[in-house]
CSV table of C-alpha atoms in Angstrom, one decimal:
chain,number,residue,atom,x,y,z
V,1176,TYR,CA,-9.6,5.1,2.4
V,1177,GLY,CA,-11.0,4.1,5.8
V,1178,ASP,CA,-10.8,0.8,7.7
V,1179,VAL,CA,-11.6,-2.3,5.8
V,1180,ALA,CA,-12.7,-5.5,7.6
V,1181,GLU,CA,-10.2,-8.4,7.5
V,1182,GLY,CA,-10.5,-10.3,4.2
V,1183,PHE,CA,-11.9,-7.3,2.2
V,1184,TYR,CA,-10.2,-5.2,-0.4
V,1185,ILE,CA,-11.0,-1.7,-1.6
V,1186,SER,CA,-11.7,-1.7,-5.3
V,1187,GLU,CA,-11.9,1.2,-7.7
V,1188,HIS,CA,-15.0,3.4,-6.9
V,1189,GLU,CA,-15.6,1.6,-3.6
V,1190,SER,CA,-14.6,2.6,-0.1
V,1191,GLY,CA,-14.4,1.0,3.3
V,1192,ALA,CA,-16.2,2.0,6.4
V,1193,MET,CA,-15.1,5.3,7.9
V,1194,PRO,CA,-14.8,5.3,11.7
V,1195,LEU,CA,-15.6,8.9,12.7
V,1196,ASP,CA,-14.0,8.5,16.1
V,1197,SER,CA,-10.6,7.7,14.5
V,1198,GLN,CA,-7.8,10.3,14.4
V,1199,ALA,CA,-7.4,9.6,10.7
V,1200,SER,CA,-11.1,10.2,9.9
V,1201,LEU,CA,-10.6,13.8,8.8
V,1202,GLU,CA,-7.9,12.8,6.4
V,1203,VAL,CA,-10.1,10.0,5.0
V,1204,GLN,CA,-13.1,12.3,4.7
V,1205,LEU,CA,-10.9,14.9,2.8
V,1206,LEU,CA,-9.6,12.2,0.4
V,1207,ARG,CA,-13.1,11.0,-0.4
V,1208,THR,CA,-14.3,14.6,-0.9
V,1209,TYR,CA,-11.4,15.3,-3.3
V,1210,GLU,CA,-12.2,12.2,-5.3
V,1211,THR,CA,-15.9,13.1,-5.5
V,1212,LEU,CA,-15.1,16.7,-6.5
V,1213,CYS,CA,-12.7,15.6,-9.3
V,1214,ALA,CA,-15.4,13.5,-10.8
V,1215,SER,CA,-18.2,16.1,-10.4
V,1216,TYR,CA,-16.2,19.1,-11.7
V,1217,GLY,CA,-14.8,17.0,-14.5
V,1218,GLN,CA,-18.2,16.1,-15.7
V,1219,GLN,CA,-19.6,19.6,-15.2
V,1220,TYR,CA,-16.7,21.5,-16.8
V,1221,GLU,CA,-15.6,18.8,-19.3
V,1222,PHE,CA,-12.0,18.3,-18.1
V,1223,LYS,CA,-10.1,15.1,-17.8
V,1224,TRP,CA,-9.1,13.8,-14.4
V,1225,THR,CA,-7.4,10.7,-13.1
V,1226,ILE,CA,-7.0,9.5,-9.5
V,1227,LEU,CA,-4.3,7.1,-8.6
V,1228,ARG,CA,-4.7,5.4,-5.2
V,1229,CYS,CA,-1.5,3.9,-4.2
V,1230,GLY,CA,-0.6,1.0,-2.0
V,1231,ILE,CA,2.1,1.7,0.6
V,1232,ILE,CA,5.0,3.0,-1.5
V,1233,LEU,CA,8.3,1.3,-1.0
V,1234,GLY,CA,11.8,1.5,-2.6
V,1235,PRO,CA,15.4,1.9,-1.8
V,1236,ASP,CA,16.2,5.1,0.1
V,1237,ILE,CA,12.5,5.8,0.4
V,1238,SER,CA,11.4,6.1,4.0
V,1239,PHE,CA,8.9,8.0,6.0
V,1240,LYS,CA,9.3,8.6,9.7
V,1241,GLY,CA,6.5,7.0,11.7
V,1242,ARG,CA,5.3,4.8,8.9
V,1243,TRP,CA,5.0,1.2,10.3
V,1244,ILE,CA,6.6,-0.7,7.4
V,1245,ASP,CA,9.6,1.5,7.4
V,1246,GLU,CA,10.0,1.1,11.1
V,1247,LEU,CA,9.5,-2.7,10.8
V,1248,LEU,CA,12.2,-3.0,8.1
V,1249,GLU,CA,14.7,-0.6,9.8
V,1250,THR,CA,14.3,-2.5,13.2
V,1251,PHE,CA,14.6,-5.8,11.4
V,1252,VAL,CA,17.9,-4.8,9.8
V,1253,MET,CA,19.2,-3.6,13.1
V,1254,GLY,CA,18.6,-7.1,14.5
V,1255,LYS,CA,16.0,-6.1,17.0
V,1256,GLU,CA,12.8,-7.7,18.2
V,1257,GLN,CA,9.4,-6.3,17.3
V,1258,VAL,CA,6.0,-7.2,18.5
V,1259,TYR,CA,2.9,-6.8,16.3
V,1260,LYS,CA,-0.7,-7.9,16.9
V,1261,ARG,CA,-1.4,-11.1,14.9
V,1262,SER,CA,-4.0,-10.6,12.3
V,1263,THR,CA,-5.2,-11.8,8.9
V,1264,ARG,CA,-5.6,-8.3,7.7
V,1265,SER,CA,-3.8,-7.6,4.3
V,1266,TYR,CA,-1.9,-4.6,3.2
V,1267,SER,CA,-1.1,-3.5,-0.3
V,1268,PHE,CA,2.3,-2.2,-1.4
V,1269,LEU,CA,3.6,-0.4,-4.5
V,1270,TYR,CA,7.2,-0.3,-5.7
V,1271,ILE,CA,8.3,3.3,-6.7
V,1272,ASN,CA,9.2,2.2,-10.2
V,1273,ASP,CA,5.8,0.7,-10.7
V,1274,LEU,CA,4.3,4.0,-9.5
V,1275,MET,CA,6.2,5.9,-12.2
V,1276,THR,CA,5.2,3.5,-15.0
V,1277,ALA,CA,1.5,3.5,-13.8
V,1278,LEU,CA,1.5,7.3,-13.7
V,1279,LEU,CA,2.7,7.5,-17.4
V,1280,LYS,CA,0.2,4.8,-18.5
V,1281,ALA,CA,-2.8,6.3,-16.6
V,1282,LEU,CA,-2.2,9.9,-17.8
V,1283,GLY,CA,-1.3,9.0,-21.3
V,1284,GLN,CA,-3.5,6.2,-22.5
V,1285,CYS,CA,-6.4,5.6,-20.1
V,1286,PRO,CA,-9.8,7.1,-19.6
V,1287,PRO,CA,-10.5,9.3,-16.6
V,1288,LYS,CA,-11.1,7.0,-13.7
V,1289,VAL,CA,-10.0,6.0,-10.2
V,1290,TYR,CA,-7.2,3.5,-10.4
V,1291,ASN,CA,-5.8,1.5,-7.5
V,1292,LEU,CA,-2.1,0.8,-7.8
V,1293,VAL,CA,-0.5,-2.4,-6.3
V,1294,SER,CA,2.7,-4.0,-7.5
V,1295,ARG,CA,2.7,-7.7,-8.6
V,1296,ASP,CA,1.7,-10.1,-5.8
V,1297,CYS,CA,2.0,-7.2,-3.3
V,1298,THR,CA,-1.1,-7.6,-1.1
V,1299,LYS,CA,0.2,-9.4,2.0
V,1300,THR,CA,-0.5,-10.0,5.7
V,1301,LEU,CA,2.1,-9.1,8.3
V,1302,GLY,CA,2.8,-12.9,8.7
V,1303,GLU,CA,3.5,-13.3,5.0
V,1304,ILE,CA,5.9,-10.3,5.1
V,1305,ALA,CA,7.7,-11.7,8.2
V,1306,GLU,CA,8.1,-15.1,6.5
V,1307,ALA,CA,9.5,-13.5,3.3
V,1308,LEU,CA,12.0,-11.6,5.4
V,1309,TYR,CA,13.0,-14.7,7.3
V,1310,GLN,CA,13.5,-16.7,4.1
V,1311,ARG,CA,15.9,-14.2,2.6
V,1312,PHE,CA,17.5,-12.7,5.8
V,1313,PRO,CA,17.5,-15.5,8.5
V,1314,ASP,CA,20.1,-13.8,10.7
V,1315,GLN,CA,18.4,-10.4,11.0
V,1316,GLY,CA,15.8,-9.3,13.6
V,1317,ASP,CA,12.7,-11.0,14.9
V,1318,ILE,CA,9.1,-10.1,14.1
V,1319,ILE,CA,6.9,-11.5,16.8
V,1320,LEU,CA,3.2,-11.8,16.2
V,1321,LYS,CA,1.0,-12.0,19.3
V,1322,ARG,CA,-2.7,-12.7,19.6
V,1323,ASN,CA,-3.7,-9.9,22.0
V,1324,GLU,CA,-0.9,-7.3,22.0
V,1325,GLY,CA,1.5,-5.4,19.9
V,1326,ILE,CA,1.5,-2.8,17.2
V,1327,VAL,CA,-1.6,-2.7,14.9
V,1328,PRO,CA,-0.4,-1.4,11.5
V,1329,GLU,CA,-2.5,1.1,9.5
V,1330,GLY,CA,-3.3,0.5,5.9
V,1331,CYS,CA,-5.7,-1.5,3.7
V,1332,ALA,CA,-5.8,-4.0,0.9
V,1333,LEU,CA,-6.4,-2.6,-2.6
V,1334,TYR,CA,-7.9,-4.5,-5.5
V,1335,GLY,CA,-6.1,-2.9,-8.4
V,1336,GLU,CA,-7.0,-4.7,-11.6
V,1337,LEU,CA,-8.4,-1.8,-13.6
V,1338,LEU,CA,-5.1,-0.3,-14.8
V,1339,PRO,CA,-3.7,-3.7,-15.8
V,1340,HIS,CA,-6.8,-4.1,-17.8
V,1341,TYR,CA,-5.7,-1.1,-19.9
V,1342,GLY,CA,-2.2,-2.6,-20.4
V,1343,TRP,CA,-0.2,-1.5,-17.4
V,1344,GLU,CA,2.3,-4.2,-16.4
V,1345,ARG,CA,3.4,-4.5,-12.8
V,1346,GLY,CA,7.2,-5.1,-12.7
V,1347,VAL,CA,8.2,-5.9,-9.1
V,1348,SER,CA,7.0,-8.6,-6.7
V,1349,MET,CA,6.7,-8.3,-2.9
V,1350,GLU,CA,9.7,-10.6,-2.4
V,1351,ASP,CA,11.8,-8.4,-4.7
V,1352,ILE,CA,10.6,-5.2,-3.0
V,1353,LEU,CA,11.6,-6.6,0.4
V,1354,ILE,CA,15.0,-7.7,-0.8
V,1355,LEU,CA,15.7,-4.4,-2.5
V,1356,LYS,CA,14.5,-2.4,0.5
V,1357,VAL,CA,16.4,-4.4,3.1
V,1358,GLU,CA,19.6,-4.5,1.0
V,1359,SER,CA,19.5,-0.7,0.7
V,1360,LEU,CA,19.1,-0.5,4.5
V,1361,LEU,CA,22.0,-2.9,5.0
V,1362,GLN,CA,24.3,-0.7,2.8
């Protein structure tokens, strides 16, 4: 969806700034083009369409190589130290079960729109994620936040209140997602 300045969220039918010098800019441009084409062709040819924008999807046994949150959690479980750049930037997450229920709700009972999907209380900063992990798993790894160095995670914050307006209920909180994910990695 493009980069979003710290403190801002992407809402349905809105988008962030698109840095054209970024390696991800082609992917971002293609996503926006697909969204626009769906709406245009849907209106022109009278077919229904629904776009679901998802937060970073998490769940037990769900992992993607090279994705920062998976690497953070796997390294944390191994008891190793990680260094991330300190920031107030927020990231949105979605539990896999919430994705399935949202998919059924959106396709079965909602008008054609763009819906942002975020699980309950699941837009967090890296510091909030680290604190939640330390609270539940105090003897695992260390997540160090430094002012001027470290990994800068990719992702954005989504404002996803449109689908709940149509009756979708978010089932899983960020704390629960982290517990379920870490427990699955510990097994």
